[in-house]
mmCIF file of C-alpha atoms in Angstrom:
data_model
loop_
_atom_site.group_PDB
_atom_site.id
_atom_site.type_symbol
_atom_site.label_atom_id
_atom_site.label_comp_id
_atom_site.label_asym_id
_atom_site.label_seq_id
_atom_site.Cartn_x
_atom_site.Cartn_y
_atom_site.Cartn_z
ATOM 1 C CA UNK A 1 4.708 -9.765 27.556
ATOM 2 C CA UNK A 2 2.543 -12.139 26.172
ATOM 3 C CA UNK A 3 -1.213 -12.394 27.034
ATOM 4 C CA UNK A 4 -2.262 -15.169 24.907
ATOM 5 C CA UNK A 5 0.163 -18.009 25.375
ATOM 6 C CA UNK A 6 4.213 -18.271 24.438
ATOM 7 C CA UNK A 7 5.774 -15.947 22.176
ATOM 8 C CA UNK A 8 5.921 -17.386 18.431
ATOM 9 C CA UNK A 9 9.311 -17.155 16.346
ATOM 10 C CA UNK A 10 8.102 -14.584 13.856
ATOM 11 C CA UNK A 11 9.564 -17.565 11.428
ATOM 12 C CA UNK A 12 6.362 -19.301 11.905
ATOM 13 C CA UNK A 13 4.092 -16.631 10.960
ATOM 14 C CA UNK A 14 2.660 -16.025 7.444
ATOM 15 C CA UNK A 15 3.163 -13.444 5.435
ATOM 16 C CA UNK A 16 0.308 -11.815 5.870
ATOM 17 C CA UNK A 17 1.163 -11.912 9.727
ATOM 18 C CA UNK A 18 4.244 -10.889 9.210
ATOM 19 C CA UNK A 19 3.248 -7.418 6.938
ATOM 20 C CA UNK A 20 0.335 -7.269 10.146
ATOM 21 C CA UNK A 21 3.672 -6.695 12.742
ATOM 22 C CA UNK A 22 5.977 -4.898 10.107
ATOM 23 C CA UNK A 23 3.033 -2.441 9.882
ATOM 24 C CA UNK A 24 2.007 -2.138 13.162
ATOM 25 C CA UNK A 25 5.715 -1.858 13.717
ATOM 26 C CA UNK A 26 6.468 1.380 11.165
ATOM 27 C CA UNK A 27 2.481 3.205 12.299
ATOM 28 C CA UNK A 28 4.111 2.773 15.640
ATOM 29 C CA UNK A 29 7.226 4.587 15.053
ATOM 30 C CA UNK A 30 5.261 6.713 13.067
ATOM 31 C CA UNK A 31 2.748 8.374 15.688
ATOM 32 C CA UNK A 32 5.629 8.692 18.035
ATOM 33 C CA UNK A 33 8.332 10.448 15.443
ATOM 34 C CA UNK A 34 6.490 11.023 12.223
ATOM 35 C CA UNK A 35 8.962 11.441 8.873
ATOM 36 C CA UNK A 36 7.827 13.762 6.161
ATOM 37 C CA UNK A 37 7.372 10.794 3.592
ATOM 38 C CA UNK A 38 7.005 6.974 3.578
ATOM 39 C CA UNK A 39 7.846 5.194 0.416
ATOM 40 C CA UNK A 40 6.330 1.301 0.796
ATOM 41 C CA UNK A 41 6.114 -1.110 -1.951
ATOM 42 C CA UNK A 42 4.140 -3.726 -2.300
ATOM 43 C CA UNK A 43 3.696 -3.175 0.901
ATOM 44 C CA UNK A 44 -0.313 -5.126 0.981
ATOM 45 C CA UNK A 45 1.138 -7.997 -1.488
ATOM 46 C CA UNK A 46 0.849 -10.255 1.580
ATOM 47 C CA UNK A 47 -2.878 -9.108 3.055
ATOM 48 C CA UNK A 48 -6.452 -9.760 2.521
ATOM 49 C CA UNK A 49 -8.836 -7.709 1.757
ATOM 50 C CA UNK A 50 -10.119 -6.889 5.133
ATOM 51 C CA UNK A 51 -6.094 -6.401 6.188
ATOM 52 C CA UNK A 52 -5.821 -3.924 2.838
ATOM 53 C CA UNK A 53 -8.787 -1.535 3.162
ATOM 54 C CA UNK A 54 -8.065 -1.423 7.033
ATOM 55 C CA UNK A 55 -4.658 -0.520 5.864
ATOM 56 C CA UNK A 56 -5.999 1.794 3.131
ATOM 57 C CA UNK A 57 -7.942 3.688 5.999
ATOM 58 C CA UNK A 58 -5.447 3.780 8.777
ATOM 59 C CA UNK A 59 -2.660 5.985 5.332
ATOM 60 C CA UNK A 60 -5.359 7.807 4.212
ATOM 61 C CA UNK A 61 -6.091 9.068 7.800
ATOM 62 C CA UNK A 62 -2.731 9.371 8.570
ATOM 63 C CA UNK A 63 -1.918 11.509 5.544
ATOM 64 C CA UNK A 64 -2.660 14.577 6.689
ATOM 65 C CA UNK A 65 0.852 15.156 8.343
ATOM 66 C CA UNK A 66 2.838 12.648 6.555
ATOM 67 C CA UNK A 67 3.042 11.354 2.774
ATOM 68 C CA UNK A 68 2.883 7.840 1.936
ATOM 69 C CA UNK A 69 4.188 6.948 -1.395
ATOM 70 C CA UNK A 70 3.554 3.004 -1.968
ATOM 71 C CA UNK A 71 3.700 0.887 -5.650
ATOM 72 C CA UNK A 72 0.636 -2.055 -5.428
ATOM 73 C CA UNK A 73 -1.823 -3.522 -7.336
ATOM 74 C CA UNK A 74 -4.402 -3.404 -4.930
ATOM 75 C CA UNK A 75 -7.931 -1.741 -5.499
ATOM 76 C CA UNK A 76 -8.296 -0.865 -1.842
ATOM 77 C CA UNK A 77 -5.149 1.030 -1.775
ATOM 78 C CA UNK A 78 -5.853 2.653 -4.880
ATOM 79 C CA UNK A 79 -9.465 3.781 -3.916
ATOM 80 C CA UNK A 80 -8.052 5.943 -0.997
ATOM 81 C CA UNK A 81 -5.246 7.738 -2.626
ATOM 82 C CA UNK A 82 -5.355 10.987 -4.388
ATOM 83 C CA UNK A 83 -2.139 10.958 -7.316
ATOM 84 C CA UNK A 84 -1.345 7.765 -9.905
ATOM 85 C CA UNK A 85 1.371 7.036 -12.033
ATOM 86 C CA UNK A 86 2.452 4.117 -14.528
ATOM 87 C CA UNK A 87 6.299 3.131 -15.203
ATOM 88 C CA UNK A 88 5.887 0.140 -17.481
ATOM 89 C CA UNK A 89 5.433 1.605 -21.571
ATOM 90 C CA UNK A 90 6.493 -1.116 -24.020
ATOM 91 C CA UNK A 91 9.143 -2.357 -22.193
ATOM 92 C CA UNK A 92 11.377 0.955 -21.061
ATOM 93 C CA UNK A 93 10.585 2.806 -17.484
ATOM 94 C CA UNK A 94 8.271 5.877 -18.967
ATOM 95 C CA UNK A 95 5.776 8.464 -16.158
ATOM 96 C CA UNK A 96 2.412 8.937 -16.278
ATOM 97 C CA UNK A 97 -0.340 10.529 -14.082
ATOM 98 C CA UNK A 98 -3.556 8.818 -14.393
ATOM 99 C CA UNK A 99 -6.956 9.583 -13.473
ATOM 100 C CA UNK A 100 -7.864 7.363 -10.016
ATOM 101 C CA UNK A 101 -10.443 5.499 -12.774
ATOM 102 C CA UNK A 102 -7.703 4.672 -14.828
ATOM 103 C CA UNK A 103 -5.849 3.238 -12.166
ATOM 104 C CA UNK A 104 -8.319 1.277 -11.569
ATOM 105 C CA UNK A 105 -9.211 0.239 -15.370
ATOM 106 C CA UNK A 106 -5.631 -1.267 -14.927
ATOM 107 C CA UNK A 107 -5.168 -2.870 -12.030
ATOM 108 C CA UNK A 108 -8.647 -4.481 -13.195
ATOM 109 C CA UNK A 109 -6.930 -5.852 -16.312
ATOM 110 C CA UNK A 110 -10.024 -3.517 -18.461
ATOM 111 C CA UNK A 111 -7.838 -1.621 -20.176
ATOM 112 C CA UNK A 112 -3.481 -1.539 -21.436
ATOM 113 C CA UNK A 113 -1.364 1.745 -21.481
ATOM 114 C CA UNK A 114 -2.198 3.788 -23.739
ATOM 115 C CA UNK A 115 -2.577 7.831 -24.073
ATOM 116 C CA UNK A 116 -6.318 8.838 -23.559
ATOM 117 C CA UNK A 117 -9.320 10.064 -25.791
#
């Protein structure tokens, strides 16, 4: 059923529109049959700022019942997160727990990866 004219082929949608459709489907399934955790790899990369803020709010609300692990370069998602890790140091993989402030600074390009003083 389509209330606003003819159906559109998903291939005709923009990257952001496809992301919204996919996220809507995943989150609807989450409501019907929740999993203990979800892994999202840059799921917000094609979303605009308002959409990223809305996604961050929804994930924050849903995190009471499921864990969401997200890779992102988006400050909107980082601002709602509570645990942060970085995985690249001198060309090698490395896991380092960092503060929310440091995560935001890294996204803004203010500091480089180095031990905190």
